[in-house]
Every structure is written in structure tokens, then in C-alpha cells.
């Protein structure tokens, strides 16, 4: 699923979220149902079942990418919270289906696969009919605000005829659905004020008409570009050198705050993304922190087994499985909570504290550090929930805020494919951390007469692995602080350049 993020993201960015949802729902049903049939029959083609599993991954990836993109587009001023909700639901989905399966189909893997086939298809398919990208003011670049001195306004109205609008759309190849890919030229053309760029957060965008740098700096960039190519047109002839006025007394037209949002003004993707140092900084952070979290998530069963067999050698396999399932549930629920908290918290950082969302990654690094410290000191298996709880919370904090950071850094129009590139990082790092954990665990394991490998040394079975991940937490924290510093320096340089240009 991680490897499919880039091509699926390109599809969502170019075609819009709705086609991805309907295709994803069909693929989920086509993927899980053959697995259900194969389990009932007791046999099946291995290549065919592998292909069916591939379809489930592809379908889930398409529906997930579409949900995140739609949320980011529909709630641009609360993007952290909006994208955190589908991310949180995605993290809780396994727990949700496992709970339903254990209640209605206990001990029946076949019926559980049938539940997955019908459940994932139905939920996604029904959701398609309610999914809609709401056009934001970015598609209507100006809105009216009261003028500081109503008596100074005149009767000129900034407008564009239907024929002119159609010409512009035809010339630009304007997408029919909001959120579909625009060209880089179109994105650059929306840089309507320099003051908004200087502020650089979502809340900025309402210009003060009484300011000497307010309405006088507003320019209809689409009209300006057209006039450069075709001469004076219907729109540019209505522009005032001092202000853009509406036909109503006491109103001036200013750019929408959505247009002024950085994520709507930049479009970095593809080769340009690979050239961006900020991309590689975020890629490294994602790799380090997700690798730390996935090591515990993938091996919590081994942690449980090692501690319980050392703590109570009489424990039976059934009880051991129940303990493992308990920690899987703790991981899922805490990941859900972490995603919601980081989404809401990142919006609080931006809107109230005027700070960077990347500080949520600093918090995630801290939570992961606490989890590793707990893992290094927990010998009583009853306290292992601290390890799974903090690991799930840190993992949720990481993934809950990351899409918003990607959108603000590289633009909303290429969010899906850029997020797909980011999710390639855990593919590499998780394998490195998991292989290292396995080598440590195997070094302390013994093989019995039946060829079964097991470790009964308790904490020593995996202690060295968590020493390495604790050091990795420190590295992730350093890189995260570097990103915050680098972003601040880039904004200051950008601001200084604009101030020199005004002089």
C-alpha cells in the first residue's frame, strides 16, 4: 500500500477524489471476496491470492488518498483537524472490523473475510454518493469588504463577462473539479499580494483597507496576464491604480484568504520535489519516526511473549494470544487518539500561537522517546501497556499532522502524490528497524527439539533494539528542530527580499 502511494496520488490529483473512491470500493470488494472463497474451499492459487491482496491494498490506498485530499480542500482554514479525521478513522479501521468480527463471527476466519469484502466495499461505495469537493473562494478570487471611507468609493465594478471567463478557462485548461491539478504557472499567478506571503499562515488573508499597503497593492493577476498577451481587456480596464472597488458604496474587492494561503500559491511536485531540501528533511523525519513506531507495532506480540514467558512460565497459549490482542487494541486506539490530537493541536499552533505545525513532530519525538524508555525498563508484563500506549500515541501524532505539513510546504494541488512520496520512507526504515529487532531477538532465542524458536529471557530478548530506537528518537528530534529553523530562515530571507524590492 505504501509503494502505491505515488501513482495513486497522481491519479487523485489529476482526476479528482470521486473517481478514486468508486474505483477503490470496487477493488476492495474484488480483493477480499476471492480470499473468502479460497478459505471456504480450502485451496486456491497462490499467485491469484497474492493478486487479490494487491487489489485490497490498491483499493484502500485510493479511497484513503481521496478522503485526505477532499478533507484538505474542503476545510482549508482547519486543514490539520480536517485531514486528521480520515487519518484517525483509517488507523481505527482494523480495530473496528476486528471488534465486529469477534462479536458476530467469533472463531470464523471465513466469515470475517466475508465481512471485510462486503463491509469495505459498502462503506466506501455509499460514501461516494456523499463525497463532494466544495468550491472555495479560491475559485472566485475576490470578495467584498467594507471600505474605510465609504465616500471615497466610485461606481466602477470589477467584473468579467461570461465570454471572457470562458476564454480564460479554455486558455488555462481550468479543471472542472476543485482540487484537480493546476499548472505551475496558474499557481504562481495567484500570488496576489506580498503582504500575505510575509505572514505565511492560513489565518492571514484579510487586508486592512485603511492600511497604506492594503487595497492599493491588490492586482487581478489573471487579467494582468491576459493583458500582457492580448492588450487591454474588459477586466484590466476596470482596475484602479489605487483601489479595487465594488459597485456598492463602502465596499472594496480584496483577494480571498484562500488565495493568500501558501498551500494554494505554491505547487512543488515531481522533479522539483526531489530538488527541495525541505522534502528530504521531512522524508528523513518520516522515515526515522515511523520506523521507530512500526518496530513496536509489528513486534509487540514478541514483546508480550518474551515478558510473559519469563514472568510466568505456566502461561498457556490461549491466554498469551489474548494478551497480544489486548496490546494490538491499545496501539490502535492510542494511534486514533494521537491522530486527532495532532490535527487539532496543529491548527491551534497555527491559529492561536502562530507557530509551525512541525512542532507537532517535536511532540511526537518526545512521545516516542518516552515509549522507548518505558520499553527499556519494563520487566513486569502488566506494565507493558505503557509501551504500546505511548508507541501508538506517538505514531498517531506523526501521521495525524504530516499531510497538513506536506500541503503547506509543497502545495495543496499536488498533495496526494507528494504524500505518496512521503509514505515511501517507512517502507525503507521499517524494514531496517524490524530486521534489527529480529536479529537481536534471534540472538537470545533457543530452538527446541521440534525446531521452534523461543526466547524466555524477558527484557533481554529485545533490550538492545530499544537502545537503538531511543538514539534514533534523539536523531529525529534534532532533524525536526533543523526543519523548523530552516523554514524560519527561508521565510525571513523571502521577507527581506520583498522589502528590498518595495524599496
Short mmCIF file of C-alpha atoms in Angstrom, two decimals:
data_model
loop_
_atom_site.label_atom_id
_atom_site.label_comp_id
_atom_site.label_asym_id
_atom_site.label_seq_id
_atom_site.Cartn_x
_atom_site.Cartn_y
_atom_site.Cartn_z
CA UNK A 1 0.00 0.00 0.00
CA UNK A 2 2.86 2.40 0.78
CA UNK A 3 4.50 1.69 -2.58
CA UNK A 4 1.28 2.54 -4.45
CA UNK A 5 1.04 5.99 -2.87
CA UNK A 6 2.76 7.87 -5.70
CA UNK A 7 0.79 6.56 -8.72
CA UNK A 8 -2.47 6.67 -6.79
CA UNK A 9 -1.66 10.21 -5.68
CA UNK A 10 -1.05 11.29 -9.26
CA UNK A 11 -4.41 9.81 -10.25
CA UNK A 12 -6.25 11.62 -7.44
CA UNK A 13 -4.51 14.93 -8.18
CA UNK A 14 -5.29 14.75 -11.90
CA UNK A 15 -8.78 13.19 -11.92
CA UNK A 16 -10.14 14.34 -8.58
CA UNK A 17 -11.15 12.34 -5.47
CA UNK A 18 -14.50 10.93 -6.65
CA UNK A 19 -13.23 8.54 -9.36
CA UNK A 20 -10.64 7.20 -6.91
CA UNK A 21 -13.35 6.42 -4.35
CA UNK A 22 -15.60 4.46 -6.69
CA UNK A 23 -12.66 2.50 -8.14
CA UNK A 24 -11.28 1.89 -4.65
CA UNK A 25 -14.58 0.48 -3.39
CA UNK A 26 -14.78 -1.98 -6.29
CA UNK A 27 -11.17 -3.09 -5.83
CA UNK A 28 -11.71 -3.69 -2.10
CA UNK A 29 -14.67 -5.97 -2.83
CA UNK A 30 -12.83 -7.76 -5.65
CA UNK A 31 -9.81 -8.26 -3.40
CA UNK A 32 -11.37 -9.63 -0.22
CA UNK A 33 -14.09 -11.82 -1.74
CA UNK A 34 -11.72 -14.26 -3.55
CA UNK A 35 -9.84 -14.68 -0.26
CA UNK A 36 -13.12 -15.58 1.42
CA UNK A 37 -13.89 -18.11 -1.31
CA UNK A 38 -10.38 -19.62 -1.15
CA UNK A 39 -10.66 -20.07 2.62
CA UNK A 40 -14.03 -21.78 2.25
CA UNK A 41 -12.70 -24.09 -0.46
CA UNK A 42 -9.55 -24.90 1.50
CA UNK A 43 -7.33 -24.33 -1.51
CA UNK A 44 -6.52 -21.75 -4.12
CA UNK A 45 -3.89 -20.40 -6.45
CA UNK A 46 -1.14 -18.63 -4.55
CA UNK A 47 -0.46 -16.11 -7.36
CA UNK A 48 -4.18 -15.36 -7.58
CA UNK A 49 -4.45 -14.79 -3.82
CA UNK A 50 -1.40 -12.55 -3.93
CA UNK A 51 -3.08 -10.55 -6.68
CA UNK A 52 -6.25 -10.34 -4.59
CA UNK A 53 -4.25 -8.97 -1.67
CA UNK A 54 -2.69 -6.47 -4.05
CA UNK A 55 -6.19 -5.32 -5.06
CA UNK A 56 -7.15 -4.77 -1.42
CA UNK A 57 -4.07 -2.62 -0.90
CA UNK A 58 -4.67 -0.64 -4.09
CA UNK A 59 -8.36 -0.10 -3.29
CA UNK A 60 -7.67 1.00 0.26
CA UNK A 61 -4.93 3.34 -0.90
CA UNK A 62 -7.19 5.01 -3.49
CA UNK A 63 -10.08 5.55 -1.08
CA UNK A 64 -7.74 6.80 1.65
CA UNK A 65 -5.91 9.26 -0.62
CA UNK A 66 -9.22 10.62 -1.90
CA UNK A 67 -10.58 11.12 1.62
CA UNK A 68 -7.49 13.03 2.76
CA UNK A 69 -7.43 15.22 -0.37
CA UNK A 70 -11.14 16.05 -0.07
CA UNK A 71 -10.78 16.98 3.60
CA UNK A 72 -7.77 19.20 2.88
CA UNK A 73 -9.65 21.01 0.09
CA UNK A 74 -12.98 21.48 1.84
CA UNK A 75 -11.64 22.87 5.12
CA UNK A 76 -8.56 24.92 4.18
CA UNK A 77 -8.67 27.01 7.36
CA UNK A 78 -8.82 23.93 9.60
CA UNK A 79 -6.72 21.62 7.47
CA UNK A 80 -4.97 19.92 10.38
CA UNK A 81 -8.22 18.85 12.03
CA UNK A 82 -9.89 18.01 8.72
CA UNK A 83 -7.16 15.69 7.47
CA UNK A 84 -6.68 14.16 10.93
CA UNK A 85 -10.23 12.78 10.95
CA UNK A 86 -9.91 10.39 7.97
CA UNK A 87 -6.38 9.55 9.10
CA UNK A 88 -7.71 8.66 12.54
CA UNK A 89 -10.55 6.62 11.09
CA UNK A 90 -8.07 4.77 8.89
CA UNK A 91 -5.97 3.94 11.95
CA UNK A 92 -9.01 2.67 13.84
CA UNK A 93 -10.49 0.66 10.96
CA UNK A 94 -8.67 -2.57 11.82
CA UNK A 95 -9.90 -2.36 15.42
CA UNK A 96 -13.43 -1.59 14.19
CA UNK A 97 -13.66 -4.61 11.88
CA UNK A 98 -11.90 -6.89 14.37
CA UNK A 99 -14.41 -5.90 17.06
CA UNK A 100 -17.39 -6.58 14.80
CA UNK A 101 -15.89 -9.88 13.70
CA UNK A 102 -15.25 -11.03 17.27
CA UNK A 103 -18.82 -10.16 18.30
CA UNK A 104 -20.77 -11.56 15.35
CA UNK A 105 -18.39 -14.16 13.86
CA UNK A 106 -16.18 -15.44 16.70
CA UNK A 107 -13.72 -18.11 15.61
CA UNK A 108 -14.73 -17.93 11.93
CA UNK A 109 -11.99 -16.52 9.68
CA UNK A 110 -14.09 -17.24 6.58
CA UNK A 111 -17.00 -15.11 7.75
CA UNK A 112 -14.57 -12.42 8.87
CA UNK A 113 -13.15 -12.27 5.33
CA UNK A 114 -16.71 -12.05 4.03
CA UNK A 115 -17.31 -9.15 6.45
CA UNK A 116 -14.25 -7.39 5.06
CA UNK A 117 -15.39 -7.95 1.48
CA UNK A 118 -18.90 -6.61 1.96
CA UNK A 119 -18.07 -4.08 4.68
CA UNK A 120 -15.19 -2.27 3.00
CA UNK A 121 -16.99 -2.21 -0.36
CA UNK A 122 -20.30 -0.96 1.08
CA UNK A 123 -18.88 1.78 3.31
CA UNK A 124 -16.71 3.20 0.54
CA UNK A 125 -19.33 2.83 -2.19
CA UNK A 126 -22.05 4.54 -0.16
CA UNK A 127 -19.63 7.30 0.79
CA UNK A 128 -19.05 8.05 -2.90
CA UNK A 129 -22.55 9.49 -3.27
CA UNK A 130 -21.96 11.98 -0.46
CA UNK A 131 -18.43 12.95 -1.42
CA UNK A 132 -18.10 16.40 -2.93
CA UNK A 133 -15.32 18.94 -3.19
CA UNK A 134 -16.88 22.28 -2.29
CA UNK A 135 -15.56 25.14 -4.41
CA UNK A 136 -13.66 27.54 -2.18
CA UNK A 137 -13.27 31.29 -2.66
CA UNK A 138 -10.02 30.42 -4.43
CA UNK A 139 -12.18 29.76 -7.47
CA UNK A 140 -13.72 33.24 -7.10
CA UNK A 141 -10.62 35.28 -6.38
CA UNK A 142 -12.26 38.42 -4.95
CA UNK A 143 -14.77 39.16 -2.23
CA UNK A 144 -16.15 42.41 -0.91
CA UNK A 145 -15.21 44.02 2.39
CA UNK A 146 -16.29 47.37 3.85
CA UNK A 147 -14.20 50.34 2.80
CA UNK A 148 -12.61 52.53 5.45
CA UNK A 149 -14.20 55.62 3.85
CA UNK A 150 -17.42 54.85 2.00
CA UNK A 151 -17.40 58.28 0.43
CA UNK A 152 -14.24 57.57 -1.49
CA UNK A 153 -15.60 54.65 -3.50
CA UNK A 154 -16.80 55.09 -7.01
CA UNK A 155 -19.28 53.20 -9.12
CA UNK A 156 -16.83 51.12 -11.06
CA UNK A 157 -17.38 47.40 -10.73
CA UNK A 158 -14.65 44.82 -11.12
CA UNK A 159 -16.15 42.09 -13.22
CA UNK A 160 -15.59 39.65 -16.02
CA UNK A 161 -18.05 38.79 -18.74
CA UNK A 162 -19.11 35.25 -19.40
CA UNK A 163 -17.24 35.23 -22.69
CA UNK A 164 -14.05 36.45 -21.02
CA UNK A 165 -14.37 33.81 -18.27
CA UNK A 166 -14.82 31.07 -20.83
CA UNK A 167 -11.79 32.30 -22.75
CA UNK A 168 -9.65 32.24 -19.65
CA UNK A 169 -10.81 28.77 -18.67
CA UNK A 170 -10.21 27.49 -22.17
CA UNK A 171 -6.78 29.03 -22.31
CA UNK A 172 -5.77 27.75 -18.91
CA UNK A 173 -7.33 24.31 -19.17
CA UNK A 174 -9.02 25.03 -15.85
CA UNK A 175 -10.03 21.78 -14.14
CA UNK A 176 -13.71 21.14 -13.90
CA UNK A 177 -13.49 19.91 -10.33
CA UNK A 178 -11.82 21.77 -7.48
CA UNK A 179 -8.65 20.13 -6.30
CA UNK A 180 -7.55 18.75 -9.64
CA UNK A 181 -4.09 19.61 -10.84
CA UNK A 182 -3.27 23.11 -12.00
CA UNK A 183 -0.14 24.10 -13.81
CA UNK A 184 2.71 25.76 -12.00
CA UNK A 185 2.04 28.98 -13.91
CA UNK A 186 -1.50 29.09 -12.60
CA UNK A 187 -0.32 28.57 -9.05
CA UNK A 188 2.29 31.28 -9.35
CA UNK A 189 -0.33 33.60 -10.82
CA UNK A 190 -2.30 33.52 -7.60
CA UNK A 191 0.39 35.32 -5.67
CA UNK A 192 -1.76 38.41 -5.43
CA UNK A 193 -0.15 40.20 -2.53
CA UNK A 194 3.27 40.26 -0.97
CA UNK A 195 1.96 41.00 2.50
CA UNK A 196 0.13 37.68 2.71
CA UNK A 197 3.29 35.80 1.78
CA UNK A 198 5.10 37.58 4.56
CA UNK A 199 2.54 36.34 7.07
CA UNK A 200 2.56 32.81 5.70
CA UNK A 201 -0.22 31.18 7.69
CA UNK A 202 -3.76 30.12 6.94
CA UNK A 203 -5.37 32.75 9.10
CA UNK A 204 -3.82 35.61 7.13
CA UNK A 205 -5.57 36.96 4.10
CA UNK A 206 -7.86 39.80 5.15
CA UNK A 207 -6.27 43.03 4.11
CA UNK A 208 -6.89 46.22 6.03
CA UNK A 209 -8.36 48.74 3.61
CA UNK A 210 -7.20 51.61 5.79
CA UNK A 211 -3.60 50.48 5.53
CA UNK A 212 -1.47 52.36 3.01
CA UNK A 213 -0.31 48.99 1.76
CA UNK A 214 -3.79 47.47 1.69
CA UNK A 215 -6.06 47.69 -1.35
CA UNK A 216 -3.52 49.66 -3.34
CA UNK A 217 -1.43 46.50 -3.58
CA UNK A 218 -4.21 44.28 -4.91
CA UNK A 219 -3.86 43.21 -8.52
CA UNK A 220 -6.04 40.99 -10.65
CA UNK A 221 -3.25 38.72 -11.81
CA UNK A 222 -5.32 36.78 -14.29
CA UNK A 223 -6.31 39.98 -16.03
CA UNK A 224 -2.75 41.23 -15.90
CA UNK A 225 -1.51 38.10 -17.61
CA UNK A 226 -4.20 38.34 -20.26
CA UNK A 227 -3.43 42.00 -20.91
CA UNK A 228 0.21 41.17 -21.41
CA UNK A 229 -0.74 38.74 -24.11
CA UNK A 230 -3.79 40.35 -25.73
CA UNK A 231 -3.64 44.00 -24.73
CA UNK A 232 -6.19 45.80 -22.63
CA UNK A 233 -9.28 43.71 -21.91
CA UNK A 234 -12.61 44.04 -20.15
CA UNK A 235 -11.14 43.28 -16.74
CA UNK A 236 -7.91 45.21 -16.76
CA UNK A 237 -9.68 48.37 -17.97
CA UNK A 238 -11.69 48.38 -14.76
CA UNK A 239 -8.70 48.23 -12.45
CA UNK A 240 -7.96 51.29 -10.38
CA UNK A 241 -4.41 52.26 -9.66
CA UNK A 242 -5.27 52.96 -6.06
CA UNK A 243 -8.04 50.52 -5.18
CA UNK A 244 -10.32 47.82 -6.46
CA UNK A 245 -13.87 48.95 -5.83
CA UNK A 246 -17.19 47.19 -5.95
CA UNK A 247 -20.32 48.80 -7.33
CA UNK A 248 -21.73 49.09 -3.83
CA UNK A 249 -20.78 52.07 -1.68
CA UNK A 250 -18.50 51.20 1.21
CA UNK A 251 -17.08 48.02 -0.33
CA UNK A 252 -13.77 47.15 -1.91
CA UNK A 253 -12.77 43.89 -3.52
CA UNK A 254 -9.84 42.07 -1.96
CA UNK A 255 -8.37 38.66 -2.69
CA UNK A 256 -9.87 35.72 -0.89
CA UNK A 257 -7.96 34.45 2.12
CA UNK A 258 -7.86 31.05 0.44
CA UNK A 259 -5.88 32.55 -2.43
CA UNK A 260 -3.44 34.01 0.05
CA UNK A 261 -2.86 30.67 1.77
CA UNK A 262 0.63 29.43 0.91
CA UNK A 263 -0.66 25.96 0.04
CA UNK A 264 -2.75 27.48 -2.76
CA UNK A 265 0.10 29.62 -4.09
CA UNK A 266 2.85 27.02 -4.41
CA UNK A 267 2.95 23.86 -6.46
CA UNK A 268 6.07 21.77 -5.98
CA UNK A 269 5.95 18.19 -7.24
CA UNK A 270 7.79 15.66 -9.36
CA UNK A 271 11.39 16.57 -10.17
CA UNK A 272 11.09 19.89 -8.35
CA UNK A 273 10.08 18.00 -5.21
CA UNK A 274 13.23 15.89 -5.42
CA UNK A 275 15.30 19.07 -5.60
CA UNK A 276 13.75 20.55 -2.48
CA UNK A 277 15.84 20.28 0.70
CA UNK A 278 12.65 20.61 2.75
CA UNK A 279 11.30 17.46 1.14
CA UNK A 280 14.36 15.45 2.13
CA UNK A 281 14.24 16.86 5.65
CA UNK A 282 10.63 15.76 6.06
CA UNK A 283 11.35 12.45 4.32
CA UNK A 284 14.09 11.69 6.84
CA UNK A 285 11.87 12.63 9.79
CA UNK A 286 9.07 10.42 8.47
CA UNK A 287 11.49 7.54 7.98
CA UNK A 288 13.07 7.76 11.43
CA UNK A 289 9.92 8.26 13.50
CA UNK A 290 7.67 5.89 11.54
CA UNK A 291 10.38 3.22 11.64
CA UNK A 292 10.55 3.53 15.43
CA UNK A 293 6.80 3.22 15.76
CA UNK A 294 6.45 0.36 13.29
CA UNK A 295 9.13 -1.67 15.06
CA UNK A 296 6.98 -1.79 18.18
CA UNK A 297 3.71 -2.13 16.28
CA UNK A 298 5.00 -5.11 14.28
CA UNK A 299 6.74 -6.77 17.21
CA UNK A 300 4.51 -6.07 20.20
CA UNK A 301 3.50 -9.73 20.10
CA UNK A 302 7.12 -10.75 20.60
CA UNK A 303 7.47 -8.29 23.48
CA UNK A 304 4.38 -9.77 25.13
CA UNK A 305 5.59 -13.34 24.63
CA UNK A 306 9.09 -12.66 25.97
CA UNK A 307 7.92 -10.86 29.12
CA UNK A 308 5.07 -13.20 29.99
CA UNK A 309 7.06 -16.42 29.49
CA UNK A 310 9.80 -15.02 31.70
CA UNK A 311 7.32 -13.70 34.27
CA UNK A 312 5.05 -16.78 34.33
CA UNK A 313 6.32 -19.90 32.56
CA UNK A 314 2.99 -21.65 33.12
CA UNK A 315 1.00 -19.29 30.92
CA UNK A 316 -0.92 -21.11 28.18
CA UNK A 317 -1.03 -20.14 24.51
CA UNK A 318 -4.68 -19.05 24.59
CA UNK A 319 -4.03 -16.52 27.37
CA UNK A 320 -0.92 -15.34 25.57
CA UNK A 321 -2.91 -14.68 22.40
CA UNK A 322 -5.48 -12.68 24.36
CA UNK A 323 -2.70 -10.57 25.87
CA UNK A 324 -1.30 -9.92 22.42
CA UNK A 325 -4.70 -8.89 21.09
CA UNK A 326 -5.12 -6.52 24.02
CA UNK A 327 -1.93 -4.67 23.12
CA UNK A 328 -2.89 -4.53 19.45
CA UNK A 329 -6.13 -2.85 20.51
CA UNK A 330 -4.24 -0.41 22.76
CA UNK A 331 -1.97 0.50 19.86
CA UNK A 332 -4.93 1.09 17.55
CA UNK A 333 -6.95 3.21 19.99
CA UNK A 334 -3.96 5.31 21.06
CA UNK A 335 -2.97 5.85 17.42
CA UNK A 336 -6.52 7.06 16.76
CA UNK A 337 -6.29 9.48 19.70
CA UNK A 338 -2.86 10.70 18.62
CA UNK A 339 -4.03 11.50 15.10
CA UNK A 340 -6.96 13.53 16.36
CA UNK A 341 -4.85 15.38 18.93
CA UNK A 342 -2.11 16.26 16.45
CA UNK A 343 -4.61 17.51 13.87
CA UNK A 344 -6.48 19.73 16.31
CA UNK A 345 -3.25 20.72 18.04
CA UNK A 346 -1.56 21.76 14.80
CA UNK A 347 -4.46 24.09 13.99
CA UNK A 348 -4.13 25.56 17.49
CA UNK A 349 -0.41 26.11 16.92
CA UNK A 350 -1.00 27.90 13.62
CA UNK A 351 -4.04 29.99 14.51
CA UNK A 352 -3.50 30.83 18.17
CA UNK A 353 0.23 30.59 18.78
CA UNK A 354 1.25 31.49 15.19
CA UNK A 355 3.78 28.67 15.28
CA UNK A 356 4.72 25.98 12.78
CA UNK A 357 2.83 22.70 12.58
CA UNK A 358 6.22 20.96 12.63
CA UNK A 359 6.26 21.44 16.41
CA UNK A 360 3.78 18.52 16.50
CA UNK A 361 6.62 16.35 15.17
CA UNK A 362 8.76 17.53 18.10
CA UNK A 363 5.97 16.33 20.40
CA UNK A 364 5.85 13.02 18.51
CA UNK A 365 9.61 12.60 19.01
CA UNK A 366 9.17 13.21 22.72
CA UNK A 367 6.34 10.68 23.00
CA UNK A 368 8.37 8.07 21.13
CA UNK A 369 11.29 8.73 23.49
CA UNK A 370 9.04 8.06 26.49
CA UNK A 371 7.86 4.83 24.85
CA UNK A 372 11.44 3.63 24.30
CA UNK A 373 12.41 4.47 27.90
CA UNK A 374 9.40 2.51 29.15
CA UNK A 375 10.36 -0.43 26.93
CA UNK A 376 13.91 -0.43 28.30
CA UNK A 377 12.70 -0.55 31.91
CA UNK A 378 9.52 -2.64 31.83
CA UNK A 379 10.05 -6.13 33.25
CA UNK A 380 6.51 -6.62 34.56
CA UNK A 381 4.26 -7.61 31.63
CA UNK A 382 1.30 -5.93 33.33
CA UNK A 383 3.01 -2.58 32.66
CA UNK A 384 3.74 -3.29 29.00
CA UNK A 385 0.64 -1.28 28.12
CA UNK A 386 2.76 1.83 28.71
CA UNK A 387 4.97 0.79 25.80
CA UNK A 388 2.11 0.01 23.42
CA UNK A 389 0.11 3.06 24.54
CA UNK A 390 2.88 5.63 24.07
CA UNK A 391 4.03 3.98 20.84
CA UNK A 392 0.52 4.20 19.38
CA UNK A 393 0.11 7.78 20.57
CA UNK A 394 3.44 8.85 19.05
CA UNK A 395 2.66 7.09 15.78
CA UNK A 396 -0.71 8.83 15.65
CA UNK A 397 0.85 12.24 16.35
CA UNK A 398 3.27 11.66 13.48
CA UNK A 399 0.72 10.66 10.85
CA UNK A 400 -2.07 12.95 12.01
CA UNK A 401 -0.23 16.17 11.16
CA UNK A 402 2.06 15.14 8.32
CA UNK A 403 -0.35 15.60 5.37
CA UNK A 404 -1.03 19.17 6.52
CA UNK A 405 2.69 19.87 6.68
CA UNK A 406 3.14 18.45 3.19
CA UNK A 407 0.28 20.59 1.84
CA UNK A 408 1.64 23.79 3.35
CA UNK A 409 5.20 23.08 2.25
CA UNK A 410 4.59 21.96 -1.33
CA UNK A 411 1.03 23.00 -2.21
CA UNK A 412 -2.46 21.54 -1.99
CA UNK A 413 -2.72 20.79 -5.72
CA UNK A 414 -0.10 18.03 -5.60
CA UNK A 415 -0.87 16.85 -2.07
CA UNK A 416 -1.82 13.27 -2.92
CA UNK A 417 1.26 12.43 -4.97
CA UNK A 418 3.60 14.30 -2.60
CA UNK A 419 2.09 12.43 0.34
CA UNK A 420 2.63 9.25 -1.67
CA UNK A 421 6.34 10.07 -1.92
CA UNK A 422 6.47 10.65 1.83
CA UNK A 423 4.94 7.27 2.57
CA UNK A 424 7.77 5.57 0.70
CA UNK A 425 10.03 6.47 3.61
CA UNK A 426 8.50 3.96 6.09
CA UNK A 427 8.97 1.20 3.51
CA UNK A 428 12.73 1.55 3.90
CA UNK A 429 13.05 2.49 7.56
CA UNK A 430 10.55 -0.01 8.96
CA UNK A 431 12.37 -2.88 7.30
CA UNK A 432 15.69 -1.70 8.74
CA UNK A 433 14.33 -1.41 12.28
CA UNK A 434 12.35 -4.66 12.04
CA UNK A 435 15.33 -6.61 10.74
CA UNK A 436 17.49 -5.26 13.54
CA UNK A 437 14.86 -6.19 16.14
CA UNK A 438 14.65 -9.68 14.64
CA UNK A 439 18.41 -10.16 14.77
CA UNK A 440 18.51 -9.09 18.43
CA UNK A 441 15.57 -11.33 19.35
CA UNK A 442 17.00 -14.33 17.49
CA UNK A 443 20.37 -13.89 19.20
CA UNK A 444 18.68 -14.53 22.56
CA UNK A 445 16.37 -17.29 21.35
CA UNK A 446 16.80 -21.05 21.66
CA UNK A 447 15.48 -23.75 19.33
CA UNK A 448 13.77 -26.73 20.94
CA UNK A 449 13.66 -30.32 19.68
CA UNK A 450 10.68 -29.54 17.44
CA UNK A 451 12.57 -26.74 15.72
CA UNK A 452 10.50 -23.98 17.37
CA UNK A 453 12.46 -20.87 18.31
CA UNK A 454 11.56 -19.00 21.50
CA UNK A 455 13.09 -16.54 23.94
CA UNK A 456 12.39 -16.69 27.68
CA UNK A 457 14.95 -14.14 28.86
CA UNK A 458 12.35 -11.42 29.29
CA UNK A 459 13.55 -7.87 28.70
CA UNK A 460 16.97 -9.05 27.49
CA UNK A 461 15.30 -10.57 24.42
CA UNK A 462 14.88 -7.16 22.80
CA UNK A 463 16.61 -4.61 25.08
CA UNK A 464 19.36 -3.73 22.58
CA UNK A 465 16.81 -2.95 19.87
CA UNK A 466 15.17 -0.27 22.00
CA UNK A 467 18.53 1.28 22.83
CA UNK A 468 18.98 1.92 19.12
CA UNK A 469 15.46 3.30 18.69
CA UNK A 470 15.96 5.63 21.67
CA UNK A 471 19.05 7.02 19.94
CA UNK A 472 17.01 7.31 16.73
CA UNK A 473 14.43 9.40 18.65
CA UNK A 474 17.20 11.84 19.52
CA UNK A 475 18.25 12.00 15.87
CA UNK A 476 14.66 12.56 14.78
CA UNK A 477 14.30 15.38 17.29
CA UNK A 478 17.44 17.10 16.01
CA UNK A 479 16.30 16.87 12.36
CA UNK A 480 12.84 18.17 13.30
CA UNK A 481 14.31 21.23 15.04
CA UNK A 482 16.51 21.74 11.98
CA UNK A 483 13.40 21.81 9.76
CA UNK A 484 11.77 24.44 11.99
CA UNK A 485 14.92 26.58 11.88
CA UNK A 486 15.31 26.11 8.12
CA UNK A 487 11.69 27.10 7.44
CA UNK A 488 12.04 30.20 9.59
CA UNK A 489 15.25 31.26 7.86
CA UNK A 490 13.67 30.72 4.42
CA UNK A 491 10.68 32.90 5.36
CA UNK A 492 12.96 35.64 6.73
CA UNK A 493 15.06 35.65 3.55
CA UNK A 494 11.90 35.76 1.46
CA UNK A 495 10.56 38.67 3.52
CA UNK A 496 13.85 40.58 3.28
CA UNK A 497 13.89 40.17 -0.50
CA UNK A 498 10.38 41.55 -0.80
CA UNK A 499 11.19 44.51 1.41
CA UNK A 500 14.21 45.33 -0.80
CA UNK A 501 12.02 45.02 -3.89
CA UNK A 502 9.49 47.51 -2.44
CA UNK A 503 12.28 49.97 -1.71
#
